[in-house]
XYZ file of C-alpha atoms in Angstrom:
704
model
C 124.068 129.312 67.787
C 123.313 128.609 71.500
C 119.674 128.376 72.440
C 118.451 129.731 75.862
C 117.080 126.269 76.816
C 120.652 124.931 76.747
C 121.895 127.439 79.298
C 120.737 126.668 82.306
C 122.735 128.053 85.423
C 120.977 127.606 88.846
C 118.096 126.266 90.750
C 114.624 128.109 91.358
C 114.886 128.398 95.219
C 111.931 129.118 97.391
C 110.601 131.071 99.151
C 112.667 133.867 97.230
C 113.722 132.801 93.945
C 114.583 135.066 90.938
C 113.570 133.921 87.308
C 115.374 136.038 84.705
C 113.260 136.281 81.722
C 114.484 135.925 78.014
C 114.706 139.095 75.965
C 112.705 137.752 73.227
C 110.396 135.750 74.753
C 108.410 132.914 73.016
C 104.980 131.441 73.774
C 105.566 128.442 75.657
C 102.152 127.178 75.013
C 102.360 127.282 71.506
C 102.589 123.577 70.544
C 99.426 122.996 72.695
C 95.490 122.326 71.374
C 93.095 124.614 72.609
C 91.651 122.198 74.781
C 95.282 121.773 76.477
C 95.753 125.452 76.503
C 92.423 125.966 78.120
C 93.489 123.229 80.935
C 97.023 124.942 81.250
C 95.685 128.699 81.596
C 92.633 127.833 84.122
C 92.511 130.220 87.198
C 95.935 131.886 86.318
C 94.813 135.095 84.912
C 90.641 134.894 84.671
C 90.586 134.530 88.624
C 88.531 131.443 88.184
C 88.978 129.574 91.515
C 86.876 126.453 90.625
C 88.535 123.171 90.979
C 89.622 121.757 87.518
C 89.215 118.139 86.409
C 91.013 117.422 83.155
C 89.428 114.113 81.433
C 92.424 113.122 79.425
C 91.790 110.410 76.899
C 94.667 107.732 76.000
C 97.395 109.421 74.155
C 95.897 113.005 74.256
C 99.131 114.310 76.100
C 97.860 114.286 79.528
C 101.290 114.231 80.886
C 102.608 116.936 78.568
C 99.090 119.291 79.610
C 99.974 118.836 83.460
C 103.580 119.807 83.143
C 102.774 122.750 81.168
C 100.247 123.834 83.729
C 102.946 123.333 86.289
C 105.299 125.699 84.297
C 102.788 128.295 83.535
C 101.799 128.714 87.188
C 105.693 129.092 87.884
C 106.212 131.373 84.852
C 103.178 133.741 86.630
C 104.434 134.070 90.256
C 103.682 130.659 91.864
C 106.204 129.287 94.444
C 107.448 125.990 93.316
C 107.789 125.082 97.046
C 103.734 125.977 97.438
C 102.899 123.353 94.646
C 101.662 119.795 96.029
C 102.223 117.344 92.954
C 100.997 113.904 93.829
C 101.663 111.073 91.461
C 101.954 107.306 91.320
C 105.651 107.016 91.007
C 108.653 108.966 91.844
C 109.698 108.456 88.425
C 106.710 110.480 87.182
C 107.040 113.342 89.364
C 110.751 113.350 88.140
C 109.591 113.513 84.336
C 107.039 116.106 85.196
C 109.744 118.484 86.708
C 111.771 117.608 83.553
C 109.251 118.504 81.227
C 108.218 121.862 83.350
C 111.625 122.917 82.977
C 111.792 122.315 79.071
C 108.619 124.340 78.783
C 110.190 127.064 80.840
C 113.218 126.934 79.162
C 112.622 129.278 76.242
C 111.603 131.674 78.208
C 113.718 131.781 81.482
C 116.563 130.012 82.745
C 117.017 127.867 86.021
C 115.968 124.121 87.026
C 112.384 123.582 87.909
C 112.513 121.952 91.478
C 109.462 120.766 93.096
C 109.889 119.704 96.735
C 106.205 118.456 97.364
C 106.274 116.322 94.453
C 105.739 112.585 94.815
C 103.468 109.610 95.318
C 100.482 109.888 97.850
C 102.403 107.476 100.259
C 105.729 109.155 100.108
C 104.146 112.758 100.694
C 102.247 111.195 103.438
C 105.237 109.794 105.214
C 106.853 113.106 104.970
C 103.968 114.714 106.553
C 103.446 112.139 109.187
C 106.948 112.598 110.173
C 106.517 116.479 110.760
C 103.539 116.204 112.400
C 104.199 113.293 114.495
C 104.529 114.778 117.920
C 100.722 116.185 117.372
C 99.276 113.110 115.956
C 100.911 110.736 118.573
C 103.393 109.127 116.403
C 107.306 108.604 117.080
C 108.882 110.429 113.912
C 111.395 107.655 113.763
C 108.943 105.209 112.755
C 110.177 102.596 109.964
C 107.880 101.561 106.990
C 106.996 97.798 106.068
C 106.832 96.757 102.214
C 104.251 94.376 101.721
C 106.564 91.534 102.225
C 107.622 92.299 105.814
C 103.793 93.446 106.459
C 102.900 89.885 105.407
C 105.297 88.477 107.539
C 104.251 90.659 110.405
C 100.485 89.522 109.912
C 101.715 85.861 110.002
C 103.583 86.055 113.154
C 100.727 87.746 114.859
C 98.572 84.949 113.411
C 100.590 82.467 114.742
C 100.713 84.133 118.301
C 96.781 83.971 118.276
C 96.710 80.395 117.367
C 95.037 81.114 114.195
C 97.137 78.722 112.635
C 96.331 75.755 114.599
C 92.341 75.465 113.900
C 90.784 72.314 112.589
C 89.642 74.475 109.655
C 91.790 76.142 107.067
C 92.336 79.696 108.327
C 92.944 82.385 105.518
C 97.036 82.368 104.852
C 98.732 85.392 105.960
C 99.008 87.044 102.402
C 95.054 86.864 102.171
C 94.682 88.183 105.541
C 96.721 91.012 104.665
C 94.789 91.783 101.173
C 91.585 91.830 103.534
C 92.987 94.344 105.707
C 94.211 96.479 103.189
C 91.070 96.331 101.081
C 88.912 97.463 104.333
C 91.147 100.270 105.175
C 91.580 101.734 101.751
C 88.230 101.228 100.782
C 87.051 102.305 104.075
C 84.289 99.454 103.914
C 83.288 97.614 107.035
C 84.896 94.165 107.057
C 81.694 92.254 106.551
C 81.154 93.856 103.304
C 84.502 93.540 102.255
C 84.477 89.731 102.987
C 80.676 89.221 101.451
C 81.729 91.032 98.182
C 85.472 90.308 97.812
C 86.413 87.037 100.051
C 83.118 85.005 100.652
C 85.447 82.096 101.436
C 86.683 83.941 104.320
C 83.341 85.399 105.727
C 82.867 82.642 108.252
C 86.290 83.972 110.087
C 84.942 87.709 110.558
C 85.231 87.535 114.260
C 88.837 85.764 114.418
C 90.025 88.265 111.850
C 88.861 91.479 113.618
C 90.782 89.854 116.416
C 93.590 89.357 114.071
C 93.723 92.698 112.713
C 93.451 94.537 116.296
C 96.531 92.599 117.407
C 98.163 93.515 113.920
C 97.612 97.183 114.636
C 98.977 96.642 118.073
C 102.173 95.018 117.037
C 103.240 97.974 114.729
C 102.426 100.394 117.413
C 104.945 98.436 119.596
C 107.609 98.061 116.935
C 107.021 101.786 115.773
C 106.177 100.659 112.361
C 103.850 101.541 109.890
C 102.747 99.688 106.575
C 101.667 101.347 103.219
C 97.998 101.378 104.254
C 99.097 103.660 107.474
C 100.694 106.298 105.455
C 97.323 107.009 104.001
C 94.741 105.844 106.841
C 96.819 108.154 109.608
C 97.193 110.993 106.790
C 93.501 111.193 106.512
C 93.053 110.732 110.139
C 95.292 113.701 110.679
C 93.079 115.743 108.011
C 90.005 114.610 110.080
C 90.833 117.489 112.502
C 90.172 120.745 111.353
C 93.038 122.856 112.428
C 95.378 120.252 111.083
C 93.964 120.090 107.729
C 93.603 123.862 107.650
C 97.376 123.997 108.439
C 98.241 121.859 105.591
C 96.085 123.011 103.041
C 97.423 126.557 103.401
C 101.041 125.343 103.058
C 100.054 124.517 99.225
C 98.151 126.991 97.024
C 98.108 124.550 93.993
C 97.492 120.621 94.531
C 97.711 118.433 91.367
C 96.682 114.922 91.205
C 97.782 112.480 88.464
C 95.769 109.667 87.261
C 92.989 110.458 89.383
C 90.991 107.671 88.205
C 93.480 105.270 90.284
C 92.901 106.813 93.653
C 90.920 105.131 96.466
C 88.268 106.561 99.066
C 91.172 107.501 101.419
C 92.959 109.818 98.957
C 90.013 111.482 97.933
C 89.212 111.802 101.584
C 92.334 113.761 102.143
C 92.111 115.918 98.998
C 88.814 117.015 100.180
C 90.022 117.814 103.653
C 93.138 119.681 102.240
C 90.976 121.982 99.875
C 87.071 121.847 100.795
C 86.428 124.414 98.750
C 88.366 123.138 95.868
C 90.377 126.341 95.272
C 94.031 125.457 93.453
C 92.948 121.712 92.817
C 93.410 120.086 89.769
C 93.276 116.542 88.952
C 93.989 114.784 85.700
C 92.576 111.456 84.848
C 90.294 109.274 82.413
C 87.579 107.376 83.894
C 87.819 105.005 80.925
C 91.064 103.564 81.883
C 90.061 102.752 85.677
C 91.069 99.229 86.202
C 92.439 98.942 89.480
C 89.417 97.938 91.713
C 91.341 95.201 92.888
C 93.987 97.532 94.703
C 91.066 99.753 96.364
C 90.785 102.278 93.417
C 87.287 103.419 92.715
C 85.984 104.908 89.652
C 83.310 106.857 91.738
C 86.106 109.275 92.618
C 86.421 110.886 89.119
C 82.871 110.561 88.292
C 81.705 112.464 91.322
C 84.625 114.789 91.484
C 82.736 117.763 90.011
C 80.406 118.149 92.644
C 82.531 116.893 95.537
C 83.806 120.529 96.604
C 81.830 123.521 97.900
C 81.711 124.971 94.272
C 81.463 122.976 91.309
C 84.577 121.917 89.037
C 85.180 122.998 85.701
C 85.730 120.000 83.329
C 88.066 120.184 80.297
C 88.017 117.151 77.982
C 91.138 116.282 75.927
C 90.123 114.384 72.751
C 92.654 114.817 70.368
C 94.900 111.987 70.165
C 98.415 112.023 69.665
C 99.227 108.213 69.593
C 96.963 106.135 67.422
C 95.822 106.005 64.005
C 91.888 106.869 63.439
C 91.167 103.327 62.658
C 92.196 102.153 66.110
C 90.455 105.060 67.610
C 87.322 103.964 66.197
C 87.454 100.530 67.734
C 88.398 101.975 71.127
C 85.429 104.569 70.903
C 83.044 101.887 69.882
C 84.220 99.728 72.977
C 83.898 102.442 75.678
C 81.062 103.970 74.161
C 78.906 100.731 75.694
C 79.749 101.944 79.465
C 76.779 102.672 81.183
C 78.529 105.736 83.089
C 81.332 107.771 82.082
C 82.597 111.380 81.195
C 81.543 111.377 77.536
C 84.323 111.930 74.922
C 85.114 110.705 71.276
C 88.983 110.401 70.536
C 89.886 111.616 67.243
C 93.503 112.407 65.444
C 94.965 113.435 62.415
C 96.980 110.601 62.189
C 96.082 108.482 59.190
C 95.132 104.958 58.984
C 97.911 102.699 57.845
C 95.979 99.447 58.224
C 92.667 98.550 59.579
C 92.388 96.910 62.955
C 92.049 93.078 62.548
C 89.984 90.834 64.134
C 91.536 87.350 63.827
C 89.781 84.006 64.075
C 92.512 81.228 64.753
C 91.197 77.635 65.365
C 92.962 77.237 69.069
C 95.567 78.615 71.275
C 98.368 76.918 69.701
C 97.549 78.483 66.148
C 97.098 81.807 68.169
C 100.579 81.422 69.215
C 101.706 80.895 65.595
C 100.146 83.557 64.208
C 101.609 85.999 66.735
C 104.857 84.818 66.102
C 104.848 85.022 62.285
C 103.169 88.605 62.235
C 106.136 89.848 64.941
C 108.570 88.502 62.388
C 106.889 89.973 59.385
C 106.778 93.402 61.020
C 110.219 93.223 61.989
C 111.268 92.223 58.481
C 108.892 95.749 57.790
C 111.308 97.646 60.004
C 109.601 97.501 63.294
C 111.935 96.531 66.121
C 110.694 93.778 68.378
C 110.758 96.690 71.105
C 108.231 98.138 69.371
C 105.567 95.447 69.565
C 103.676 94.164 72.418
C 101.609 90.904 73.178
C 98.769 91.728 75.886
C 96.766 89.283 77.618
C 94.262 89.354 80.504
C 96.146 86.507 82.770
C 99.373 85.834 82.802
C 98.626 82.302 82.237
C 97.257 83.028 78.948
C 100.664 83.817 77.362
C 102.134 80.303 77.939
C 101.420 78.881 74.229
C 102.973 82.120 72.869
C 105.808 81.985 75.325
C 106.726 78.320 74.246
C 106.165 79.032 70.294
C 108.494 82.158 70.792
C 111.218 79.652 72.573
C 110.688 77.397 69.440
C 111.633 80.117 67.269
C 114.361 81.250 69.507
C 112.753 84.812 69.648
C 113.656 87.095 72.427
C 110.996 88.223 74.599
C 110.879 90.066 77.976
C 107.695 89.562 80.188
C 106.523 92.144 82.397
C 106.164 91.197 86.037
C 109.175 89.496 86.991
C 110.840 89.361 90.315
C 110.286 92.826 92.214
C 113.853 94.400 93.345
C 112.819 94.309 97.062
C 111.286 90.810 96.750
C 114.668 89.492 96.244
C 116.047 87.913 99.703
C 119.502 89.421 99.343
C 118.157 92.878 98.845
C 115.865 92.423 101.990
C 118.727 91.100 103.938
C 120.693 94.133 103.596
C 117.817 96.516 103.890
C 116.808 94.799 107.066
C 120.615 95.763 108.683
C 119.781 99.034 107.797
C 116.185 99.269 109.097
C 116.994 97.382 112.395
C 119.949 100.478 112.708
C 117.246 102.921 111.984
C 114.470 101.380 114.483
C 116.057 98.788 116.669
C 112.229 97.840 117.686
C 111.455 96.968 114.216
C 110.898 93.355 114.726
C 110.740 91.910 111.082
C 114.117 93.406 110.424
C 115.256 92.345 113.830
C 114.407 88.587 112.861
C 115.863 88.700 109.460
C 119.251 89.889 110.450
C 119.697 87.885 113.276
C 119.382 84.723 111.524
C 121.957 85.533 109.124
C 124.197 84.846 111.715
C 125.314 81.031 111.864
C 123.954 79.067 114.688
C 121.082 81.483 115.369
C 117.401 80.289 114.848
C 113.817 81.613 115.112
C 114.219 81.165 119.016
C 117.138 83.153 119.783
C 116.421 85.826 117.362
C 112.622 86.145 119.223
C 114.710 86.342 122.619
C 117.045 89.130 120.716
C 113.842 91.232 119.675
C 112.135 90.785 123.316
C 115.409 92.415 124.649
C 115.492 95.186 122.117
C 111.909 96.065 122.611
C 112.217 96.783 126.084
C 115.938 97.967 126.211
C 116.726 101.810 127.001
C 120.147 101.812 125.274
C 120.158 99.404 122.267
C 123.533 99.108 121.712
C 124.267 98.007 125.245
C 121.637 95.239 124.750
C 123.404 93.981 121.637
C 126.668 93.945 123.512
C 125.185 92.421 126.664
C 122.941 89.598 124.533
C 124.484 86.073 125.020
C 123.964 84.044 121.534
C 124.539 80.358 121.486
C 128.296 79.181 121.799
C 129.097 78.630 118.067
C 127.534 82.106 117.111
C 129.594 84.215 119.597
C 132.573 85.161 117.197
C 130.357 86.249 114.571
C 128.094 88.126 116.942
C 131.096 90.336 118.081
C 131.409 91.520 114.398
C 127.950 92.183 114.448
C 127.598 94.216 117.685
C 130.611 96.136 116.193
C 128.506 96.913 113.147
C 125.329 97.600 114.992
C 127.456 100.276 117.024
C 129.029 101.707 113.960
C 125.760 102.208 112.114
C 124.141 104.034 115.018
C 127.149 106.164 115.820
C 126.170 109.939 115.990
C 129.010 111.255 113.560
C 128.647 108.571 110.586
C 128.345 110.345 107.253
C 125.983 108.827 105.145
C 125.825 106.811 102.670
C 128.845 105.339 104.699
C 126.134 103.155 106.353
C 125.765 101.209 103.379
C 129.424 100.509 102.594
C 129.706 99.214 106.240
C 126.561 97.210 106.179
C 127.648 95.474 102.929
C 131.371 94.887 104.104
C 129.647 92.739 106.922
C 127.016 91.232 104.578
C 129.039 90.032 101.546
C 130.566 86.707 103.419
C 127.295 85.830 104.655
C 125.844 86.387 100.909
C 128.659 84.001 99.523
C 127.615 81.384 102.417
C 123.713 81.489 101.782
C 123.093 81.977 98.333
C 124.844 79.612 95.347
C 124.576 82.307 92.697
C 126.077 84.818 94.815
C 127.778 86.829 92.032
C 124.713 87.901 90.374
C 122.932 88.862 93.710
C 126.270 90.726 94.477
C 125.632 93.061 91.478
C 122.018 94.016 93.346
C 124.007 94.899 96.193
C 126.335 97.285 94.483
C 123.381 98.598 92.645
C 121.643 99.425 96.081
C 124.670 101.106 97.407
C 124.841 103.315 94.033
C 121.512 104.249 94.636
C 121.948 105.350 98.299
C 123.952 108.177 97.237
C 121.336 109.680 95.502
C 119.320 110.060 98.705
C 119.966 112.638 101.339
C 119.716 110.419 104.734
C 119.546 106.710 105.581
C 115.500 107.587 106.798
C 114.888 109.123 103.242
C 116.613 106.294 101.356
C 114.676 103.467 103.242
C 111.243 105.422 103.113
C 111.485 106.121 99.442
C 112.975 102.816 98.451
C 110.124 101.097 100.003
C 107.594 103.331 98.614
C 108.697 103.403 95.117
C 111.144 100.229 94.328
C 112.940 99.708 91.335
C 111.122 97.166 88.971
C 113.411 94.230 88.634
C 116.663 92.476 89.893
C 119.568 91.162 88.208
C 118.197 88.072 88.585
C 115.807 88.700 85.731
C 118.508 89.679 83.206
C 118.541 86.071 81.564
C 118.915 85.055 78.228
C 116.047 87.205 76.931
C 117.963 90.237 77.819
C 121.468 89.504 76.356
C 119.536 90.277 72.860
C 119.589 94.269 72.012
C 116.034 93.429 70.993
C 113.182 91.507 72.242
C 109.680 91.405 72.145
C 107.556 92.822 75.217
C 104.804 90.202 76.688
C 102.621 91.816 79.480
C 99.415 91.940 81.165
C 96.911 94.372 80.370
C 97.464 95.966 83.875
C 100.961 96.263 83.600
C 100.866 97.967 80.114
C 98.809 101.013 81.368
C 100.693 104.081 80.159
C 102.881 102.118 77.757
C 102.588 102.307 73.973
C 103.839 100.386 71.179
C 103.574 100.462 67.297
C 102.203 97.501 66.969
C 99.850 95.641 69.346
C 98.674 91.824 69.895
C 95.776 91.302 72.250
C 95.308 87.500 72.979
C 92.044 85.600 73.862
C 89.310 87.967 72.767
C 86.696 85.658 73.930
C 84.045 85.450 76.859
C 85.904 83.931 79.875
C 88.902 85.490 79.144
C 87.803 89.354 78.227
C 86.000 89.699 80.489
C 87.405 86.999 82.610
C 84.625 84.622 84.227
C 86.114 85.114 87.622
C 84.889 88.953 87.398
C 81.559 88.892 86.227
C 79.554 88.642 89.699
C 78.582 92.064 89.418
C 77.898 94.945 86.937
C 80.682 96.886 88.251
C 83.137 94.340 87.590
C 81.788 93.643 84.187
C 82.211 97.563 83.471
C 85.833 97.389 84.620
C 86.582 94.431 82.349
C 85.304 96.844 79.295
C 87.637 99.389 80.603
C 90.460 96.899 80.661
C 89.957 95.755 76.818
C 89.611 99.784 76.122
C 93.141 100.199 77.782
C 94.658 97.392 75.488
C 93.313 98.684 72.542
C 94.498 102.124 73.236
C 97.990 100.572 73.664
C 98.512 100.404 69.957
C 99.870 103.261 67.580
C 99.802 101.894 63.869
C 99.136 98.148 63.979
C 96.215 96.445 66.082
C 95.381 92.618 66.204
C 92.600 91.377 68.279
C 92.643 87.466 68.262
C 89.874 85.009 68.797
C 90.785 81.219 69.438
C 87.251 79.528 68.355
C 88.603 76.518 70.502
C 90.081 75.768 73.942
C 91.418 72.682 75.625
C 90.660 72.286 79.168
C 91.987 69.690 81.314
C 90.825 68.440 84.740
C 87.079 69.110 84.458
C 85.756 66.958 86.994
C 82.935 64.608 85.969
C 83.481 65.330 82.252
C 87.055 65.047 82.155
C 89.685 66.757 79.590
C 87.728 68.007 76.898
C 87.558 70.683 74.056
C 85.436 73.650 74.698
C 84.283 76.282 72.232
C 84.737 80.178 72.865
C 82.347 82.994 71.838
C 83.418 86.680 70.835
C 83.929 88.829 73.869
C 80.561 90.576 74.690
C 82.586 94.131 74.207
C 82.851 93.661 70.622
C 79.324 93.706 69.419
C 78.222 93.715 65.951
C 78.417 97.908 65.516
C 81.953 97.394 66.606
C 82.900 94.640 64.440
C 82.159 96.967 61.356
C 85.321 98.996 62.558
C 87.633 95.515 62.193
C 88.887 93.778 59.172
C 87.845 90.358 60.113
C 89.801 87.481 58.969
C 90.507 83.974 59.253
C 94.289 82.238 59.967
C 95.350 80.345 58.396
C 93.926 81.263 55.363
C 92.592 78.628 52.978
C 93.211 78.250 49.184
C 91.966 81.008 47.230
C 91.909 83.672 49.967
C 95.581 84.508 49.797
C 98.264 82.138 51.024
C 97.853 78.690 50.081
C 98.022 75.752 52.663
C 97.779 73.276 50.025
C 99.815 70.074 50.060
C 100.563 70.606 46.311
C 101.952 74.064 46.505
C 104.690 73.033 48.812
C 108.183 71.920 47.704
C 108.791 68.230 47.233
C 112.253 67.128 49.351
C 113.427 63.676 48.391
C 114.901 62.608 51.660
C 116.051 59.094 50.525
C 118.037 60.551 48.005
C 119.542 62.989 50.528
C 120.301 59.942 53.061
C 122.158 58.364 50.015
C 124.216 61.360 48.915
C 125.711 61.956 52.448
C 127.512 58.498 52.070
C 128.639 59.000 49.020
C-alpha cells in the first residue's frame, strides 16, 4: 500500500500555486499536545491578529511546533512566498521546510518551498542587494567573513600608525570585537569599553578614529562585514516608506531562537511589523546564553509589550526529551532566576536513574570517573555517540582528554578548525571573490601573494591600481609584476579574464579557479593531499547554488562546521565520545551527560561574576547543560584543584565549593555520592581485596 506522503510530485509555486487535497484527509495536528495546537492555530481561523510569543521549554518540541504552524498556514491559504522565516542557520531553515512538508504530506501533495527562509544575515544580504540603489549601496558588494574583517581592521590599524605606539594598543581581533559589540548592542562606545573591555578604555579616542577609517575602507572596497548586514538592514527600516514596503511583502514573519537575538534584530522586526500582526517568535528565556555575541535576554522578556497590541503568550511545558528526575533538577535551578517567563517542565517519561551529584577528590579522579562511567554505559548498550561530556570552558576538558587517550577511547571535541578558517579554503574563495569584486582589497592581497615572487608591497601596488581602474581586466594585463613572477602572472591574468567573462556558466568558475590553484596548493602546503579534499568538496558544494554571488554570500554567512584537517584518528572509529563546551552543546541532546566542574569559579566562571546579569546568564548556562540529558545525568564536583604560577604563593592546592546554583533545596533532587567508594559502601578499594600477582615467579617462568 502506497501512502500519500510518499507520492510527492511537484513544487508549490508562488503566487499561483495549486494544492491538491487528499480524498480522505487526516488531522495533521493530531500528534500535537493542547499547548502546541493552540500555538499552531493562533490567528488562522479566529481572526486573532496579536503577535504570538511561544515560550518553548527545553525539549518541548519547539521546532516541531513551528514547522506545524508553517504547514498549517500554507494549508489554509497562506502564500509560501509571503512567509518570512528567520532562523540561526541555513540548515535549521531547511529542516523546517522538510518537517512542514512531512506535516502536509498526509493531506496534500507537493514540496514545500519557502523562498524567504534563512538566517537574519542571509535575508539581510538579499534585501540589501535588492534595495541597493535606494540606500546608496552598490549591489555587487562582497561580504567579509570574520577573518577578512579582522585582517582589514589590522590593515587600517597599521595605516593609522596605531601599531607603533609606546603603549600596547588592542590587537585587531579585540578591535573588531569592540566594534561588533557596539554595533550589535546599539550601545555607545564608552559604555561598551567600560563594561566589557575596561583594559582598552584609555584608547577610546583612537578606537573611534580606527572604526571611522575601517568603515571608510569597507566603502572604498565595496565590502560589508557581518555586522553591516544587520546594521544597514536596520537603518533601511528606519525609513518609513522602505519599512512599510518590506513589511507588506510578508503576511507572516516567524523568528526561531528569539532569545538569541540582539537589539538590531529586534529593531528590524519591530520596524517591519509595528502592529505585530502576523509575527510569531519562538524561544526560551532560560536558554539565553550568548550575551558575549551581543544577544540580549531583554528581547524575549520585553516582547509582549513591544508592539502596538499586546502579544499572546503560549507556554510549552511538556518535555519529550528527559526523564522527570532530570527535569526536577533543571526546574529547581532555573526557578531561582530573578526574571523569567514562568514555566515548569514536566514529562511522562519515567526516571530510570536519579540524577547524580558526584563528589570526587580532584580533577584527575574526575577524569577517571567519567571514563569508567562512559565505558559502563557503553557495555549496557549506550553508544559512545549517545554520551557527552560538557564543560564551561574548553580548558576544563584537558584531564579528561588525557585519560581518554590513555585508555584508547575515541572522542571528538566540538569547536575544531572551522571550514572557512582553513588557509587553503580561504585561498580558493579569495580567487572567486576577487573576480566578483576587483576592489576587494583583502581578497586581492591574498590572491596576489599566492604567485611566487610577489610580496605584500607588490600586492598593495596591484590593489591600488585596481581600486581606480575603469576596466579591471585591462589593469591586470597591464600590471608589471617582478621579473621572476611574469610567467605565473600571465597565467593568472588569463584566469582572471576567464572568470569575468560574461558568458561563463556557473559553476565552471570553481573548476577554472581550482585548476589554477592546485599547483600552488602543492607548493605551499606539506599536507596538500588532505587539503585537496576540502577543495574538491568546495567544488561539489558550489553546484548547489544558482550563482557565484549566492555561493560566496551564503557560504560566508553559514559555513560548514569543519575541514578534513579535523578528520584525525578519533574519527576513524565508527563510534566516539562527544566532548563539548556548554555553549556548543545548545540544541543537542544525548542519552547520558556528564557535567564537569560544578563548583564556584567554574560554573559560574570567576570571569563572569562582575554583575547580576552575568551571574544570571551563568545560571542559564548550567540549565542548558542539565537539559541536554535524556536518561542519565552526572554532575561532578572536584573538591580540590591544583593551580600553578600563583604569584606570591607559588603552586598550591585550592579547595572548591559547590556551585551556588545548586542550593540545598536543589540537592534534594540528586542522588549524592562520593567516588571512589570506600569499603562498606559498594565497591571495595582495599588492597586485600585485590588479586596478588607474583611478578618474580612470572619473570623466572619467562626464561624456562
